[in-house]
mmCIF file of C-alpha atoms and ligand atoms in Angstrom:
data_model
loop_
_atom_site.group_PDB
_atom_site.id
_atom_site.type_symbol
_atom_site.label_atom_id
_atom_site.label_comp_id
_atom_site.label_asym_id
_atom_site.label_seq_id
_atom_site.Cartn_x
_atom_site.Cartn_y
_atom_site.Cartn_z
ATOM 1 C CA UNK P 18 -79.691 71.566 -7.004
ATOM 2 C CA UNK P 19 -82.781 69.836 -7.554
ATOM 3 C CA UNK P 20 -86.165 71.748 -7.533
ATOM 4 C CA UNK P 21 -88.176 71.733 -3.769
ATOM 5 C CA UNK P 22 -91.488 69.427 -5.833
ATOM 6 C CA UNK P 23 -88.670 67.230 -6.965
ATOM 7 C CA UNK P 24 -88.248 65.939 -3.204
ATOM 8 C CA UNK P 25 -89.697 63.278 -1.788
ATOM 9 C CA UNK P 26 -91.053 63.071 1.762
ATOM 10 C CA UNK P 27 -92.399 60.183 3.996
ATOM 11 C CA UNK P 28 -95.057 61.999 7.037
ATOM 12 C CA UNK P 29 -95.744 59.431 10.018
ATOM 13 C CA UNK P 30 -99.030 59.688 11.880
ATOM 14 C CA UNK P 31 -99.636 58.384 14.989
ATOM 15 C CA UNK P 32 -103.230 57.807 16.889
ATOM 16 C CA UNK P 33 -102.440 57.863 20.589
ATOM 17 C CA UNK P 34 -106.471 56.490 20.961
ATOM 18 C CA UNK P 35 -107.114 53.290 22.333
ATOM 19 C CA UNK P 36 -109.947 52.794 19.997
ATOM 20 C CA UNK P 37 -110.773 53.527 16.547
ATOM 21 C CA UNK P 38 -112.697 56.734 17.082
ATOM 22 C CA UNK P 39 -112.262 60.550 16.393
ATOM 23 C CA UNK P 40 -108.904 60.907 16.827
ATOM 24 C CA UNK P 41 -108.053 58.209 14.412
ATOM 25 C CA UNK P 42 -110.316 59.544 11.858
ATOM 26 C CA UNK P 43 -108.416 63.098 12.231
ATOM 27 C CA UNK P 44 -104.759 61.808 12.305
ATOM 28 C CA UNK P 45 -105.819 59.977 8.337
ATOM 29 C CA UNK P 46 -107.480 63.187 7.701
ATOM 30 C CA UNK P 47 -104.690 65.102 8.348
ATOM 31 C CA UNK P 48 -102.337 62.912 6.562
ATOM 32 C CA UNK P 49 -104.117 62.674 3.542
ATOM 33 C CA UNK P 50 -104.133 66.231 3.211
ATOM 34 C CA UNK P 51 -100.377 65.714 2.947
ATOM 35 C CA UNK P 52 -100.499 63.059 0.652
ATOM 36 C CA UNK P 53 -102.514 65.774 -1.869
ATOM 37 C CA UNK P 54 -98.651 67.726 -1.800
ATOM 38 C CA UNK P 55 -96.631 65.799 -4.485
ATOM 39 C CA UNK P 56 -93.771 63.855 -3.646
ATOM 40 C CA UNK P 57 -95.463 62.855 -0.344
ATOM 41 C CA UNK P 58 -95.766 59.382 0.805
ATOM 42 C CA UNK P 59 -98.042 58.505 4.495
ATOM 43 C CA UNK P 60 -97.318 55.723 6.962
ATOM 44 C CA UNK P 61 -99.773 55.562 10.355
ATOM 45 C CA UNK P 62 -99.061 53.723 13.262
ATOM 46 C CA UNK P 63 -102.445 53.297 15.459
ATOM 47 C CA UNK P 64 -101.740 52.615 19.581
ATOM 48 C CA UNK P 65 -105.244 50.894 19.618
ATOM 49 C CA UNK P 66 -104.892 47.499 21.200
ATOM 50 C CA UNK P 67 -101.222 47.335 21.773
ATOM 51 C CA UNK P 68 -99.617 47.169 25.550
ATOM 52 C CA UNK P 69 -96.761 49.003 25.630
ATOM 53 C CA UNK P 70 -94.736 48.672 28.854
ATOM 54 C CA UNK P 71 -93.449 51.874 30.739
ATOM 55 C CA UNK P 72 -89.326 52.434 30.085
ATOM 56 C CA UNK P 73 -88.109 51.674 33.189
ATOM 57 C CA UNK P 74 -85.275 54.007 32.711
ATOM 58 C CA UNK P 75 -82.573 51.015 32.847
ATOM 59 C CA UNK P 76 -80.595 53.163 29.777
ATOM 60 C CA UNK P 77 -79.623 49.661 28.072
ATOM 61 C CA UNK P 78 -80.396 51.657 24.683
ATOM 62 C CA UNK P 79 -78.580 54.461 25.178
ATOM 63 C CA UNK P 80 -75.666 52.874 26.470
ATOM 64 C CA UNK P 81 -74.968 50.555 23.996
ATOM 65 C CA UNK P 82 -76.234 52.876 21.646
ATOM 66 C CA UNK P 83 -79.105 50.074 20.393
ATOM 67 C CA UNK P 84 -81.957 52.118 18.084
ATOM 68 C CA UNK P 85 -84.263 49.945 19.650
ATOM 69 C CA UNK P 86 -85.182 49.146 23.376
ATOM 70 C CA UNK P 87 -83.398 45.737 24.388
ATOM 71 C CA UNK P 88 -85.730 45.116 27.937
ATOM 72 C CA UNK P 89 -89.160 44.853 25.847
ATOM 73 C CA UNK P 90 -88.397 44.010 22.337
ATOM 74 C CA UNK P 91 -91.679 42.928 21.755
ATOM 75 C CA UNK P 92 -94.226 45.340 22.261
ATOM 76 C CA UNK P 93 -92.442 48.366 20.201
ATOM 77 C CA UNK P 94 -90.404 45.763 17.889
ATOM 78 C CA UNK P 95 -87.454 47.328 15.960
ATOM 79 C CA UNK P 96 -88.687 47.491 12.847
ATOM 80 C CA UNK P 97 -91.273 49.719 14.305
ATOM 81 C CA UNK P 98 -88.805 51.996 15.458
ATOM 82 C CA UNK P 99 -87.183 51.540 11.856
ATOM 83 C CA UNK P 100 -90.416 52.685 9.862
ATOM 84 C CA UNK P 101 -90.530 56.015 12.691
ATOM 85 C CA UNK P 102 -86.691 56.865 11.909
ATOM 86 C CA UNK P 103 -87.572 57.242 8.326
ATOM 87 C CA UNK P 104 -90.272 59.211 8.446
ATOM 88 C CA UNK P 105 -89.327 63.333 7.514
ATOM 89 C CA UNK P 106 -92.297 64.557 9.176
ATOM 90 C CA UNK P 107 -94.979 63.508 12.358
ATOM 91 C CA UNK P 108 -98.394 64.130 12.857
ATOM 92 C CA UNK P 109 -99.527 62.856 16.007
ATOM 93 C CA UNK P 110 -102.454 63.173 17.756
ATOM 94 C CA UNK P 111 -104.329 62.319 20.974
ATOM 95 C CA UNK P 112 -107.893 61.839 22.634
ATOM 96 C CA UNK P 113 -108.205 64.411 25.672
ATOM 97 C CA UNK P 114 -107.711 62.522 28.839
ATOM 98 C CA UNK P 115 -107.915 64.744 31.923
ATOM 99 C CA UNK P 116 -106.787 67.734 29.966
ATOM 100 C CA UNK P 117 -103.825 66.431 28.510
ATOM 101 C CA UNK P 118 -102.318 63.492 26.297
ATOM 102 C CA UNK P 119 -103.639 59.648 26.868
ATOM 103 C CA UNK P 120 -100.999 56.981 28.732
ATOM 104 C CA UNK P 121 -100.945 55.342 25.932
ATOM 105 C CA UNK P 122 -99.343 57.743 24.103
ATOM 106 C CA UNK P 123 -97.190 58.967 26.406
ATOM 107 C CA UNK P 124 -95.780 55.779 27.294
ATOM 108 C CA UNK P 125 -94.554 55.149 23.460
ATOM 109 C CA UNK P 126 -93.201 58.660 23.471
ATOM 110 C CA UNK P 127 -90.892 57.693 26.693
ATOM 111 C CA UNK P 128 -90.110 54.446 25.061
ATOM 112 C CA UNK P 129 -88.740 56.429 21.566
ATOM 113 C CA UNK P 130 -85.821 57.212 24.060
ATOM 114 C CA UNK P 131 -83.597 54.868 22.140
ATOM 115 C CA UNK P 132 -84.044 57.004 18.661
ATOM 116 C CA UNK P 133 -84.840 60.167 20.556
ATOM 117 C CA UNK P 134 -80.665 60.191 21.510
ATOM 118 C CA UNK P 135 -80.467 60.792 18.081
ATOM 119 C CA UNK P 136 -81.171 64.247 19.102
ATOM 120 C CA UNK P 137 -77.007 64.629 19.442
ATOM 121 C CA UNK P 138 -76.348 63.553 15.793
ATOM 122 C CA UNK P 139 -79.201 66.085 14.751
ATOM 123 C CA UNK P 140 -81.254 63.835 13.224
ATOM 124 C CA UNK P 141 -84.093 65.293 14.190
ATOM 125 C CA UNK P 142 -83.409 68.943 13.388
ATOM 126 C CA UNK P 143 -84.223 68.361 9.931
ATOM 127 C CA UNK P 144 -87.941 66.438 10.842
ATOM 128 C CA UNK P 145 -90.940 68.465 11.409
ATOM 129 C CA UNK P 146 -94.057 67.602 13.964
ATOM 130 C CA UNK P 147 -97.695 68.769 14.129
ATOM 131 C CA UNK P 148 -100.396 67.952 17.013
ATOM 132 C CA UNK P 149 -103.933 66.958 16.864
ATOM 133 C CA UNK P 150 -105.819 67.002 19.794
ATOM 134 C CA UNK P 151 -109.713 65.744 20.052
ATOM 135 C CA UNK P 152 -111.958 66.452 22.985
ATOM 136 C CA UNK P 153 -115.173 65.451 23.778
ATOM 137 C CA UNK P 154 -116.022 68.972 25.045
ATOM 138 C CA UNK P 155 -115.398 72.276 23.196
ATOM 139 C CA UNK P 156 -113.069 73.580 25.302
ATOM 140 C CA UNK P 157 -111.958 70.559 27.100
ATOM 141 C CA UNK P 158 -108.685 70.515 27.215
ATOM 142 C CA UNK P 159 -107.648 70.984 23.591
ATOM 143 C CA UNK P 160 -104.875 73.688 23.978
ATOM 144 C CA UNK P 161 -102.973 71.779 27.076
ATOM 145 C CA UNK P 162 -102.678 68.498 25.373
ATOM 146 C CA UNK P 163 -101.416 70.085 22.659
ATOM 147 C CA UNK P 164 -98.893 71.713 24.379
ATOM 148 C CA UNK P 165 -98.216 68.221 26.312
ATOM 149 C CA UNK P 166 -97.549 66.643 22.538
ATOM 150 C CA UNK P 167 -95.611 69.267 21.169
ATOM 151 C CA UNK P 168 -93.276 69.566 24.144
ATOM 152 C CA UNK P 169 -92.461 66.131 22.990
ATOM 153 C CA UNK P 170 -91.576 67.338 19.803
ATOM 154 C CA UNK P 171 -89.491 70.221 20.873
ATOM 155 C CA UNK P 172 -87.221 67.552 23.135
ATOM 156 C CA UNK P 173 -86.144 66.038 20.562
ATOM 157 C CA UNK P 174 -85.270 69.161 18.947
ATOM 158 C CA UNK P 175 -88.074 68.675 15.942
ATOM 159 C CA UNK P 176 -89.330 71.781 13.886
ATOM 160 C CA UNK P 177 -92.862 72.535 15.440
ATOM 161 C CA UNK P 178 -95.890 73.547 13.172
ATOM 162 C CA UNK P 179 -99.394 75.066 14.045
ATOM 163 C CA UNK P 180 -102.585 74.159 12.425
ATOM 164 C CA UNK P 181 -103.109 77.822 10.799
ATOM 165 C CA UNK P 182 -103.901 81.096 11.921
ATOM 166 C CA UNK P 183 -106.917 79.863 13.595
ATOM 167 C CA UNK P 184 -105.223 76.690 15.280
ATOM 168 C CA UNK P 185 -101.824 78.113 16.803
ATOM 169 C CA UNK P 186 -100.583 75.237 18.357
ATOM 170 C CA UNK P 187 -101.821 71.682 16.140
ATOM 171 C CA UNK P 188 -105.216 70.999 15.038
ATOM 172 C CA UNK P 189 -107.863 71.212 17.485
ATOM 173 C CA UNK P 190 -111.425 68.766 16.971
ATOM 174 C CA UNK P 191 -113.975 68.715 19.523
ATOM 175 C CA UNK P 192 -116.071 65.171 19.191
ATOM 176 C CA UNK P 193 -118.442 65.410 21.294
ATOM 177 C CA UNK P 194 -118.194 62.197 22.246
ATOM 178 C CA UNK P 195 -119.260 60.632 18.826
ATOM 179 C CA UNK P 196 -115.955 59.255 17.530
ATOM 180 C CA UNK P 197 -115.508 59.745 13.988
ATOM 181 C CA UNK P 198 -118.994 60.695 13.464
ATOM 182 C CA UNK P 199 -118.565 63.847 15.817
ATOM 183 C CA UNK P 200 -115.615 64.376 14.475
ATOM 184 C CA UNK P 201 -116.543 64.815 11.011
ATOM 185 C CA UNK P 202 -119.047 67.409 12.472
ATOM 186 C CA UNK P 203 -116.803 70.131 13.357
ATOM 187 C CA UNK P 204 -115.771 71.847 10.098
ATOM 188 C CA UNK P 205 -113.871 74.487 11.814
ATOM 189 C CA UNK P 206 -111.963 72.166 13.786
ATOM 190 C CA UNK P 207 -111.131 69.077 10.267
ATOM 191 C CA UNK P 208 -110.348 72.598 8.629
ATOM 192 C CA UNK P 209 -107.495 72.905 11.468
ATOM 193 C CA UNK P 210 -106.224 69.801 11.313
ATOM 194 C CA UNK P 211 -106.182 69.899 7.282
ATOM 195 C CA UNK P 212 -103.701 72.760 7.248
ATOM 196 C CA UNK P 213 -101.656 71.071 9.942
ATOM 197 C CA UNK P 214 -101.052 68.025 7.458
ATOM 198 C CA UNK P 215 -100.161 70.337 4.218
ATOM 199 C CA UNK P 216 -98.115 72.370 7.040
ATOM 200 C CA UNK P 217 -95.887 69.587 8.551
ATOM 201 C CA UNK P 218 -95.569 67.555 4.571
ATOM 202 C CA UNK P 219 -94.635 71.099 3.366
ATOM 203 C CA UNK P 220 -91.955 72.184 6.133
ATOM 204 C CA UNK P 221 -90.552 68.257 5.488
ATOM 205 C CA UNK P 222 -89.816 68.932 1.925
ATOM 206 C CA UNK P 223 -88.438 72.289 2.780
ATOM 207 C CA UNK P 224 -86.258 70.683 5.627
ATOM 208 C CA UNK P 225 -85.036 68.249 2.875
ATOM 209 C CA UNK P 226 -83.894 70.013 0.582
ATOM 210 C CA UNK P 227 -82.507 72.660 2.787
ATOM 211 C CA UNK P 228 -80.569 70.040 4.650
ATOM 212 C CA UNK P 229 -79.259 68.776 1.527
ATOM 213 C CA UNK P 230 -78.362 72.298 -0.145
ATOM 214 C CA UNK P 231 -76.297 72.720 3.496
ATOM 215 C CA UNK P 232 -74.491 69.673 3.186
ATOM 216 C CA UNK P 233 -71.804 69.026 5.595
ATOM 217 C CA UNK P 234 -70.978 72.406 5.711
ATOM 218 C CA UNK P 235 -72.443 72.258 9.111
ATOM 219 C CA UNK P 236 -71.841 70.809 12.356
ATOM 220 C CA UNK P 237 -74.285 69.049 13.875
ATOM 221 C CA UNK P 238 -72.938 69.414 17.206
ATOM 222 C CA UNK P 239 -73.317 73.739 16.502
ATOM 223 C CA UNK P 240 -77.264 72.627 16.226
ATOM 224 C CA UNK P 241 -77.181 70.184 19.523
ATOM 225 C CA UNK P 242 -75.235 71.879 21.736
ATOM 226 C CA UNK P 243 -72.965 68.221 22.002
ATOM 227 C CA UNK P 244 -69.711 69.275 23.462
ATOM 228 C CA UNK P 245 -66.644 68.090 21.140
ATOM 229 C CA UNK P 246 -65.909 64.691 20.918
ATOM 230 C CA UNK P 247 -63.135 64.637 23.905
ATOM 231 C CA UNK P 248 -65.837 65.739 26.040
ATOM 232 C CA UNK P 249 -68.560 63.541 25.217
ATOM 233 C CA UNK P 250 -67.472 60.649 27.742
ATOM 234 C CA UNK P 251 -67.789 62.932 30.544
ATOM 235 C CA UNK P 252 -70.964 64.546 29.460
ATOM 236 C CA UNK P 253 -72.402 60.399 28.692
ATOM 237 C CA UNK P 254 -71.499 59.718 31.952
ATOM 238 C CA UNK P 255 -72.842 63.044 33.813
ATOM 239 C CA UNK P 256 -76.408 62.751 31.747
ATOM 240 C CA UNK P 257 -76.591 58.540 32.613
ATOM 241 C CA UNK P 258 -74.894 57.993 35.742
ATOM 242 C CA UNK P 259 -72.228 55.178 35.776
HETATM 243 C C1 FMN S 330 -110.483 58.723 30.732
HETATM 244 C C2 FMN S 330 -111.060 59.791 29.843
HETATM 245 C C3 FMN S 330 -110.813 61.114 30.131
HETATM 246 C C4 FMN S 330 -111.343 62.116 29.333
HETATM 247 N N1 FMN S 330 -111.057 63.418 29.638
HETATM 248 C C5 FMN S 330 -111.520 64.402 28.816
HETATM 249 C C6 FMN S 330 -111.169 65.762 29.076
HETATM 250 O O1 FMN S 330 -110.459 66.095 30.022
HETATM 251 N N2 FMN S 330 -111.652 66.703 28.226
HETATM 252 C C7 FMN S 330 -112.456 66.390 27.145
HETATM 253 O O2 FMN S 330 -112.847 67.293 26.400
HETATM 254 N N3 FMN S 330 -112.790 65.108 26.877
HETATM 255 C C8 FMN S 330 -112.335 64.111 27.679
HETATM 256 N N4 FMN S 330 -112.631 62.805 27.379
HETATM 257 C C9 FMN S 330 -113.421 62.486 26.158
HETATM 258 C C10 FMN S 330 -112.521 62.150 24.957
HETATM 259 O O3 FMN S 330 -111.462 63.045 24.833
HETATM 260 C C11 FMN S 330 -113.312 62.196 23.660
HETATM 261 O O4 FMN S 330 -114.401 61.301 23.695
HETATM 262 C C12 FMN S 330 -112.432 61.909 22.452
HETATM 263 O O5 FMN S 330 -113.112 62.229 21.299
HETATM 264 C C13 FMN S 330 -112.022 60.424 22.397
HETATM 265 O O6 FMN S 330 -111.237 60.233 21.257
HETATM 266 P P1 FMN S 330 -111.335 58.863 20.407
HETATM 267 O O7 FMN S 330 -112.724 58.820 19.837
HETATM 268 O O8 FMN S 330 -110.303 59.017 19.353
HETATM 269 O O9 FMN S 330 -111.003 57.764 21.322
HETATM 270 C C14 FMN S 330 -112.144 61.778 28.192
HETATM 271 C C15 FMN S 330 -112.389 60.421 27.919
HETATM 272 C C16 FMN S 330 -111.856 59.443 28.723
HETATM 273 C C17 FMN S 330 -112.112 57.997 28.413
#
């Protein structure tokens, strides 16, 4: 088996800002901290200026099992949704909006659900995900948007990682209004979401070459809880209606 350095590892970050501001400036900080771990390669997709429609729940994608949405192909194209199924590792982080995660962000987490069924094969039991969260207060909401992005993370079945002992759940920045600027101001909280880039970029390659040292010596369905395959009609039908 090849050495853990040996592996190579691709970390997507996403900026759930609709401007190019603090959050922006701490999702590249974060993965360029990853980027210092060898064998690590970055890719960012930034929200700023795109519409993305709402999923309207129609379940074209899951039932024809498409990996990208059919109903709005071209706001989230499928190449898009290409670059995020590569990726071994997310950062992904959000402005504070009424203590929790922006619409903009949580819109193009409800319209992964094509790739997020992938959950069943286990794809995404071998990816890790880290949250950033920026605030324009101190304590403005920080911990519960966090929370709000990671509980994204753990429904797809993702390894979760904090942003250090001081950070427990993602990297935490407080901006004080002053995008990047402000930003860049609060040491303590870059420092946070510093660690949570060499966190999630280190967990990926660990993930890889775990995965690979496993093999197919195990079921992904004993990871999903996917009942065996005579079953699976049933439970399609039960979890998307006819
Ligand atoms: C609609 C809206 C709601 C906001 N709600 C909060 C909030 O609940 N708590 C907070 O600390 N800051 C809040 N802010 C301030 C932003 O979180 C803060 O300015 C942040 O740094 C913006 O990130 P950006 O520069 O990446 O866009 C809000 C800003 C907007 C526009």
């Amino acid at each position: 088996m090849s050495q853990v350095s040996s592996y190579e590892v691709k970390i997507m970050g996403v900026s759930g800002s609709p401007q190019k501001g603090a959050t922006q400036f701490s999702v590249r900080e974060a993965l360029e901290a990853a980027a210092e771990i060898p064998g690590v390669s970055v890719d960012f997709i930034d929200l700023k200026g795109k519409k993305i429609n709402f999923c309207i729940h129609c379940n074209r994608c899951v039932k024809n099992g498409l990996l990208y949405c059919p109903t709005h192909k071209d706001d989230l194209t499928e190449e898009i949704y290409q670059r995020y199924l590569q990726a071994d590792g997310f950062i992904i982080g959000s402005p504070v909006y009424q203590m929790t995660l922006t619409g903009q962000l949580q819109t193009f987490f409800n319209r992964l659900r094509p790739i997020a069924a992938l959950f069943s094969k286990g794809h995404w039991a071998t990816k890790v995900g880290g949250a950033i969260a920026v605030g324009g207060t101190r304590h403005g909401g920080q911990e519960t948007t966090l929370a709000a992005i990671n509980n994204y993370f753990l429904c797809t079945g993702m390894v979760n990682v904090s942003g250090g002992i001081f950070a427990y759940n993602g990297g935490a920045v407080w901006s004080q209004n002053r995008k990047e600027e402000g930003a860049n101001d609060d040491a303590v909280g870059m420092g946070t979401v510093r660690v949570l880039g060499r966190r999630v970029a280190y967990v990926a390659k660990l993930l890889k070459a775990g995965a690979e040292c496993f093999g197919q010596s195990i079921d992904p369905s004993l990871l999903t809880g996917v009942l065996p395959e005579e079953d699976t009609e049933e439970r399609k039908e039960k979890f998307l209606g006819k």
